[in-house]
mmCIF file of C-alpha atoms in Angstrom:
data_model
loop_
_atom_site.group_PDB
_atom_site.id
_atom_site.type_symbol
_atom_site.label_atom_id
_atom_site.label_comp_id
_atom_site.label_asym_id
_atom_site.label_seq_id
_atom_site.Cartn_x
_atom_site.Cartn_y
_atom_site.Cartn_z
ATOM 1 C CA UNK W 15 -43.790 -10.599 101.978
ATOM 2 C CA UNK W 16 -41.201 -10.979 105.093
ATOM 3 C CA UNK W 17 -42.162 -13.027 107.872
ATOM 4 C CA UNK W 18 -43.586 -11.043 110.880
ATOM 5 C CA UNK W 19 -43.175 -11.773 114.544
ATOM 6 C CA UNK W 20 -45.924 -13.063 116.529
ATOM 7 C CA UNK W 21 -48.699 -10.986 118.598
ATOM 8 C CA UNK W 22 -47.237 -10.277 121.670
ATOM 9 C CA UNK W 23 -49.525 -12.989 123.819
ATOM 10 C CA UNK W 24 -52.393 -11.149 126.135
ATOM 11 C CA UNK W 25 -52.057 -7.930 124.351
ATOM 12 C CA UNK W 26 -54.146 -6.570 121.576
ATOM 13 C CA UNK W 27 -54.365 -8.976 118.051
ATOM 14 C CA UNK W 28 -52.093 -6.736 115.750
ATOM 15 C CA UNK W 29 -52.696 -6.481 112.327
ATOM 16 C CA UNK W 30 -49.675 -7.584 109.528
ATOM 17 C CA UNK W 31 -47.397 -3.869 109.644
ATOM 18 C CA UNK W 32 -47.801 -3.983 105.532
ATOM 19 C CA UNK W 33 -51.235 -3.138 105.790
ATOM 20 C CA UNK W 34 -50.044 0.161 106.316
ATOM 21 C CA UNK W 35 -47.939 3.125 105.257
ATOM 22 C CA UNK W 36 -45.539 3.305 108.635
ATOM 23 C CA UNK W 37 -44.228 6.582 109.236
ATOM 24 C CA UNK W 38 -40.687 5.540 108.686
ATOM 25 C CA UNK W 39 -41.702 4.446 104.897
ATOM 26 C CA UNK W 40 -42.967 8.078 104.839
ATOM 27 C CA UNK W 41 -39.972 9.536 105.847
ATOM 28 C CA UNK W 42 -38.403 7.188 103.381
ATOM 29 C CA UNK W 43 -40.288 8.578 100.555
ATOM 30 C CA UNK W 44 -39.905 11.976 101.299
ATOM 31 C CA UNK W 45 -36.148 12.122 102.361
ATOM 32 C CA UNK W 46 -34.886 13.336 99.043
ATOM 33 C CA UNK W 47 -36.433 16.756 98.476
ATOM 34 C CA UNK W 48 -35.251 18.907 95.852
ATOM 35 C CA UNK W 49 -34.604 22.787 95.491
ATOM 36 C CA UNK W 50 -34.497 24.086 91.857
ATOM 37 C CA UNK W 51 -33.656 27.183 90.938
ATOM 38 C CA UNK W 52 -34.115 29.633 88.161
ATOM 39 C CA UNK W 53 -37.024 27.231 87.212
ATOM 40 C CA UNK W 54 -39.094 27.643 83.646
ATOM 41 C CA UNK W 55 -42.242 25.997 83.625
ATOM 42 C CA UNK W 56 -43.131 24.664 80.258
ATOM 43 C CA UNK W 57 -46.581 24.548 79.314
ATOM 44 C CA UNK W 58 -48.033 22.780 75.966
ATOM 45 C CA UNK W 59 -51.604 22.588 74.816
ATOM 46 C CA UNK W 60 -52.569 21.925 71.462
ATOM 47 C CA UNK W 61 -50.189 22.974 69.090
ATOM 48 C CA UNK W 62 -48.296 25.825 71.006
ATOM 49 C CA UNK W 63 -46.311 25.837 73.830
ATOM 50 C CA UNK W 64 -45.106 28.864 76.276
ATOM 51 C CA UNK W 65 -41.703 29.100 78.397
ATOM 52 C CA UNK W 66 -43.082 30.634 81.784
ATOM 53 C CA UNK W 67 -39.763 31.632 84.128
ATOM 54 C CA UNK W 68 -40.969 30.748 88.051
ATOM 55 C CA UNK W 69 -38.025 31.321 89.903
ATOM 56 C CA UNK W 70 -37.156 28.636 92.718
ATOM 57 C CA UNK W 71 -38.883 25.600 94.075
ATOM 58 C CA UNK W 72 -39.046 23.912 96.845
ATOM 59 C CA UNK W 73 -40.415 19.846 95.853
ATOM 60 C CA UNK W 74 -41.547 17.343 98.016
ATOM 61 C CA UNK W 75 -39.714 13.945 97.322
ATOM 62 C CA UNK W 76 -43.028 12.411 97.138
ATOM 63 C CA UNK W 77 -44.093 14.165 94.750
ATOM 64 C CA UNK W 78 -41.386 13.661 92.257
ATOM 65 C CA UNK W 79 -42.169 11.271 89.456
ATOM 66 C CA UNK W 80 -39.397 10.938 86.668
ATOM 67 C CA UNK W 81 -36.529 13.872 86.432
ATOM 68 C CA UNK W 82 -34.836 14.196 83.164
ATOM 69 C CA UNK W 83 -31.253 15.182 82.363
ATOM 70 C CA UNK W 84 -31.089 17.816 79.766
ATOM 71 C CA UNK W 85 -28.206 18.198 77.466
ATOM 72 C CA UNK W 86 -26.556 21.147 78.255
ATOM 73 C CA UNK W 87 -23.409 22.793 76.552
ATOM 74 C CA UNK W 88 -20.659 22.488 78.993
ATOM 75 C CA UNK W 89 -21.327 19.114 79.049
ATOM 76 C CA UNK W 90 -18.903 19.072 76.328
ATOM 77 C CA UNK W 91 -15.958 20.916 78.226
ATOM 78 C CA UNK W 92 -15.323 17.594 80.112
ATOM 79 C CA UNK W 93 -15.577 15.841 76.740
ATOM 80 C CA UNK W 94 -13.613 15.832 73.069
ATOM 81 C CA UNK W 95 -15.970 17.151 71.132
ATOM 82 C CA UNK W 96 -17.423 15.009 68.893
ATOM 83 C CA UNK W 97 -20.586 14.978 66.593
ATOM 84 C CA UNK W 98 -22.870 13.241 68.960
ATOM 85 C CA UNK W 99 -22.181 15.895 71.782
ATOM 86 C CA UNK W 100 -23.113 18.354 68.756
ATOM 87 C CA UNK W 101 -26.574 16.457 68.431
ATOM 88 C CA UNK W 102 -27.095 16.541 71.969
ATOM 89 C CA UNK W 103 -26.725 20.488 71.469
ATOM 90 C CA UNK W 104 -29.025 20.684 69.058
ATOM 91 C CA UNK W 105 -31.338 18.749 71.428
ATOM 92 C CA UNK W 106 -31.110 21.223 74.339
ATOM 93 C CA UNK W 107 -33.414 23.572 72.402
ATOM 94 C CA UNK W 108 -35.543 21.188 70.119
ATOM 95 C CA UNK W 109 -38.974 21.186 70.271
ATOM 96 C CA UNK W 110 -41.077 18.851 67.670
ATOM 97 C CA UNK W 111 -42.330 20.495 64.091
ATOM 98 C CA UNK W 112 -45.961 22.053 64.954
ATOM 99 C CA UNK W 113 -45.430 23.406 68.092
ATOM 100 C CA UNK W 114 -44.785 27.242 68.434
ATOM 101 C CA UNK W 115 -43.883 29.249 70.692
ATOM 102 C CA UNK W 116 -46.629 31.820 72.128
ATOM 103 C CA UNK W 117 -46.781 33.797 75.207
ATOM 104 C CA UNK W 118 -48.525 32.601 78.535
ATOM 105 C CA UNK W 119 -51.463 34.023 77.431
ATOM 106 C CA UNK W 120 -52.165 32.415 74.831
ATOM 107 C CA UNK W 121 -50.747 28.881 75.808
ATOM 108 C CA UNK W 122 -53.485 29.283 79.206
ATOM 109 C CA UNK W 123 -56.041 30.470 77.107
ATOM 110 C CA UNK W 124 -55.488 27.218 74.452
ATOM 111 C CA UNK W 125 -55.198 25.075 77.446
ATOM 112 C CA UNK W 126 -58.233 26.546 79.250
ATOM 113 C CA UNK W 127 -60.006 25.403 75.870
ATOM 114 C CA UNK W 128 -58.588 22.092 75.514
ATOM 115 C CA UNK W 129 -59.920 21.142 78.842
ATOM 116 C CA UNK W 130 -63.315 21.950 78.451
ATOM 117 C CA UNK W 131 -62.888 20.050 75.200
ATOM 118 C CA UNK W 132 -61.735 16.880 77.815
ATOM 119 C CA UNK W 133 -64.187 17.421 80.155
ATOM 120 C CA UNK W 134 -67.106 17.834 77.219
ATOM 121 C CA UNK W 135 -65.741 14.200 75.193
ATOM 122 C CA UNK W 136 -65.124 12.562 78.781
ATOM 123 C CA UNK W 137 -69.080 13.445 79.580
ATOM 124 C CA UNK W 138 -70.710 12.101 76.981
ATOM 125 C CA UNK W 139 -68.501 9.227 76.965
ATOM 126 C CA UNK W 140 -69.337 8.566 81.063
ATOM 127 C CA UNK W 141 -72.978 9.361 79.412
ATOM 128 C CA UNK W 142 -73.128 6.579 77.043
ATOM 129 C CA UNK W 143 -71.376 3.873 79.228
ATOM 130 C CA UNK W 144 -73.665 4.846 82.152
ATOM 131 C CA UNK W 145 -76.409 3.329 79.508
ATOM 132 C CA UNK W 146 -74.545 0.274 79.764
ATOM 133 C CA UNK W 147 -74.549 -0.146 82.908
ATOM 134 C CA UNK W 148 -70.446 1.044 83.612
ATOM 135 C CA UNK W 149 -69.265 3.463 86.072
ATOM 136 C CA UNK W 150 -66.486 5.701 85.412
ATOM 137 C CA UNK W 151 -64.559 6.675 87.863
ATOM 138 C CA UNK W 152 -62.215 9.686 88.330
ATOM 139 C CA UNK W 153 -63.570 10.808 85.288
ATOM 140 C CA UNK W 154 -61.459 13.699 83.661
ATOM 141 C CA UNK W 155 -58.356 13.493 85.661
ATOM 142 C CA UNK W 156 -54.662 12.123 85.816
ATOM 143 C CA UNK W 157 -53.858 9.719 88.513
ATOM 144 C CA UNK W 158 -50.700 8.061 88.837
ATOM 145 C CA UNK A 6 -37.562 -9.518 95.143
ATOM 146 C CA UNK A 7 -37.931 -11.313 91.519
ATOM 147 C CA UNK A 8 -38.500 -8.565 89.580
ATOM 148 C CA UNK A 9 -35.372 -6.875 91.160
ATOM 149 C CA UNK A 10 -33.226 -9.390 90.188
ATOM 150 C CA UNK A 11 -34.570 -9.715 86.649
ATOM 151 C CA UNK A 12 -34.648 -6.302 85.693
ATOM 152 C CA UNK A 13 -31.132 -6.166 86.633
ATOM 153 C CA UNK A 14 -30.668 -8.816 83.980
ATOM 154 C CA UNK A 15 -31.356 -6.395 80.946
ATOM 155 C CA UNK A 16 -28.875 -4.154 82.441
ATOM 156 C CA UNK A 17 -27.841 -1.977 79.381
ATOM 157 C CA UNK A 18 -30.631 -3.831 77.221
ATOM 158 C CA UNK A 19 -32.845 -1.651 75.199
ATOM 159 C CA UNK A 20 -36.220 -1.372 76.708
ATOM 160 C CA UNK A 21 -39.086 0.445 76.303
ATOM 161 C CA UNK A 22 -41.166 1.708 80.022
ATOM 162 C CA UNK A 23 -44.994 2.640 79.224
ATOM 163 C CA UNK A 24 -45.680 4.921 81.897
ATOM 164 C CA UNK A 25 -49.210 5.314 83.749
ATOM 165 C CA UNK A 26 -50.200 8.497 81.798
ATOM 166 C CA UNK A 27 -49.530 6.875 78.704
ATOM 167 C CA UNK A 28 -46.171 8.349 77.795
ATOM 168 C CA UNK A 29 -43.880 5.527 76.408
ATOM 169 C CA UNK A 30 -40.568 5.895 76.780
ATOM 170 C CA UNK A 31 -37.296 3.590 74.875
ATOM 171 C CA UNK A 32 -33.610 3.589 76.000
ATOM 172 C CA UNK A 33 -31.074 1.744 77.420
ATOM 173 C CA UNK A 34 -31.752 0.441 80.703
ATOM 174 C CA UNK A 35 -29.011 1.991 82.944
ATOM 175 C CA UNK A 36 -29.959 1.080 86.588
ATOM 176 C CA UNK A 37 -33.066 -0.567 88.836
ATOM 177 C CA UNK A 38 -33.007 -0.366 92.625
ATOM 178 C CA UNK A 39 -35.931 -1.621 95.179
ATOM 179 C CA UNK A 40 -38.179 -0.128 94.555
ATOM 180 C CA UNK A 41 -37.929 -0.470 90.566
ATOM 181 C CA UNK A 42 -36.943 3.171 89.827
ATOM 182 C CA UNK A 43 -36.027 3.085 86.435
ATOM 183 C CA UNK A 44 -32.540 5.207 84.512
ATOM 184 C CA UNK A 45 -32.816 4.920 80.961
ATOM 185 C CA UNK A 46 -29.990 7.053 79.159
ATOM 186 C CA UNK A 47 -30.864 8.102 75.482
ATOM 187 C CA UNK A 48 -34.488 7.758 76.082
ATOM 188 C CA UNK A 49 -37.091 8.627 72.918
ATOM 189 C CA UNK A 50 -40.339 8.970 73.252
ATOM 190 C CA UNK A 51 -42.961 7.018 71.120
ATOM 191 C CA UNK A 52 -45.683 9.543 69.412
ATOM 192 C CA UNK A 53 -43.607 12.175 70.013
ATOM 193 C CA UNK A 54 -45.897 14.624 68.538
ATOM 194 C CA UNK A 55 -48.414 13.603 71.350
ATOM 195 C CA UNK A 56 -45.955 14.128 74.129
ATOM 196 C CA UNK A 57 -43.449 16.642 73.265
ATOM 197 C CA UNK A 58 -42.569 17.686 77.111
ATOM 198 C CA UNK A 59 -39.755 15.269 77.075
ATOM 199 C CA UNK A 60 -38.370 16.620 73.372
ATOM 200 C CA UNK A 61 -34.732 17.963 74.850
ATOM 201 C CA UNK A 62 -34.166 15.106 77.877
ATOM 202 C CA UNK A 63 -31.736 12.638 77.058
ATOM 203 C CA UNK A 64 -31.393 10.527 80.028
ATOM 204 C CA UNK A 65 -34.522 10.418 82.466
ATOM 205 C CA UNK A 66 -34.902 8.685 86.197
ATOM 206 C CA UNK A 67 -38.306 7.063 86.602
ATOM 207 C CA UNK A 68 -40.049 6.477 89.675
ATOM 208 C CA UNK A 69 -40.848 2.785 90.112
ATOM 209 C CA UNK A 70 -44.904 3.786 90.759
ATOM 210 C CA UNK A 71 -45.882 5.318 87.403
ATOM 211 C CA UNK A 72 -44.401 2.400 85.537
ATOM 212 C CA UNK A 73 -47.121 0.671 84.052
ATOM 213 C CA UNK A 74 -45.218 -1.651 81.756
ATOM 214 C CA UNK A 75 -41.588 -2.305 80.988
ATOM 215 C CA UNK A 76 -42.095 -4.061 77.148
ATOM 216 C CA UNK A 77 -38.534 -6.253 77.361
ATOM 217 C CA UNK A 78 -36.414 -7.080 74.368
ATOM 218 C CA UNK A 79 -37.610 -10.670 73.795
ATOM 219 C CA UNK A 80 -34.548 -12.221 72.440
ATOM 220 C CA UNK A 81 -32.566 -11.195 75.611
ATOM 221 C CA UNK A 82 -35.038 -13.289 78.020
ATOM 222 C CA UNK A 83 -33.976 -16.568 79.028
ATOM 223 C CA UNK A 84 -37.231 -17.826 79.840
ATOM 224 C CA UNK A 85 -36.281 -21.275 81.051
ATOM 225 C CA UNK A 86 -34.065 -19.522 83.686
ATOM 226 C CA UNK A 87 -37.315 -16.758 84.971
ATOM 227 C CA UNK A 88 -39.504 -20.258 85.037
ATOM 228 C CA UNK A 89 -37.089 -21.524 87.152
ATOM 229 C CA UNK A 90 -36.587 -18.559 89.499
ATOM 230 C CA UNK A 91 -40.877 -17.892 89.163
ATOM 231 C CA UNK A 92 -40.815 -21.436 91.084
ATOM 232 C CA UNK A 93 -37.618 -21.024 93.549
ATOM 233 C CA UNK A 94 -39.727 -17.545 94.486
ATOM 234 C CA UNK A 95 -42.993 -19.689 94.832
ATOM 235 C CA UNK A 96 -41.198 -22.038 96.943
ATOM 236 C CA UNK A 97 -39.572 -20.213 99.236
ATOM 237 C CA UNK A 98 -42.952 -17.902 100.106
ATOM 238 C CA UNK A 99 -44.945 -21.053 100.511
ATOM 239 C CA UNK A 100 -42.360 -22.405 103.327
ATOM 240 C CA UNK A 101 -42.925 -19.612 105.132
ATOM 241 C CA UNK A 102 -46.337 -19.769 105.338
#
């Protein structure tokens, strides 16, 4: 932590500024928004997936937590191509060995399921440590 | 402004980043900045099978927040030299108190 000037003397007591989130760290945070377009959301539950095409985005900086290059194919006009670019090709449209493709549907309705499924296992299991004298807290969701 | 400095270290090191949700990510270690955003360029991910949503990526940026672990390749620590900088840091925050 960086050394913070004095309280100016007779005026208020001020509290250390990294107690707080200053607006300029928000603006920091949020100064690299992204547009995307011709956006496919990808949703998995279980073993099925579904390709659902949204169309464009507008993202909050803030809100982005890891971005991923995918391999696309004229990546290998600016290259010679060799048999790692091929790989890479391969890549762009891999998806792991029990997973099948379905339509929205059907990927909601299996995700629907597997969420009551959650919520059901994360119950009993707030249940039984509630006997033992734990809280749990946020129970069911994903926090980052 | 330690952990900066020694992630920048295993520069082009093979690491593996264990995210907050679990995922668990291994690549090479491209880049760190500030606020320990992470690149890793040809990134797997462990239990695959689990987490397919990263199946196609090949190199992923990581926000420094949902890190939860960065599991470092042992052999490339020099752990008399982070002792040393653990106590320089230690030092230096204690004379400004």
């Amino acid at each position: 932590m960086e050394e913070h000037d004095p309280p100016p003397q007779g005026g208020p007591p001020q509290l250390p500024p990294q107690m707080f989130t200053t607006a300029a760290q928000l603006l920091d945070l949020t100064d690299t928004n992204l547009v995307l377009t011709e956006s496919v959301e990808r949703i998995f539950a279980r073993d099925v997936y579904a390709d659902i095409p949204r169309g464009i985005f507008l993202v909050r900086g803030e809100n982005v937590l890891l971005l991923g290059e995918v391999v696309w194919v004229f990546d290998s006009l600016q290259l010679t191509v060799s048999a790692k670019i091929w790989q890479d090709l391969d890549k762009d449209d891999y998806v792991p060995e029990p997973y099948r493709e379905v339509s929205d549907n059907e990927a909601h309705e299996m995700q629907k399921q597997e969420k009551e499924d959650r919520k059901a296992t994360d119950k009993s299991r707030a249940k039984k440590l509630h006997k033992l004298g734990f809280e749990v807290e946020h129970a069911g969701e994903n926090l980052f | 402004m330690l952990f900066f400095s020694f992630f920048k270290t295993l520069v082009e090191q093979q690491v593996t980043v264990e995210l907050k949700n679990d995922i668990s990510i291994r690549g090479t270690l491209k880049s760190v900045d500030q606020f320990l955003n992470i690149k890793l360029d040809d990134i797997e991910v462990l239990e695959e099978l689990k987490y397919p949503h990263l199946s196609s990526v090949k190199n992923v940026f990581i926000r420094g927040s949902v890190v939860r672990y960065v599991h470092l390749p042992a052999a490339q620590v020099d752990t008399a030299l982070l002792e040393d900088a653990t106590r320089r840091e230690a030092a230096t925050q204690a004379s400004k108190k």
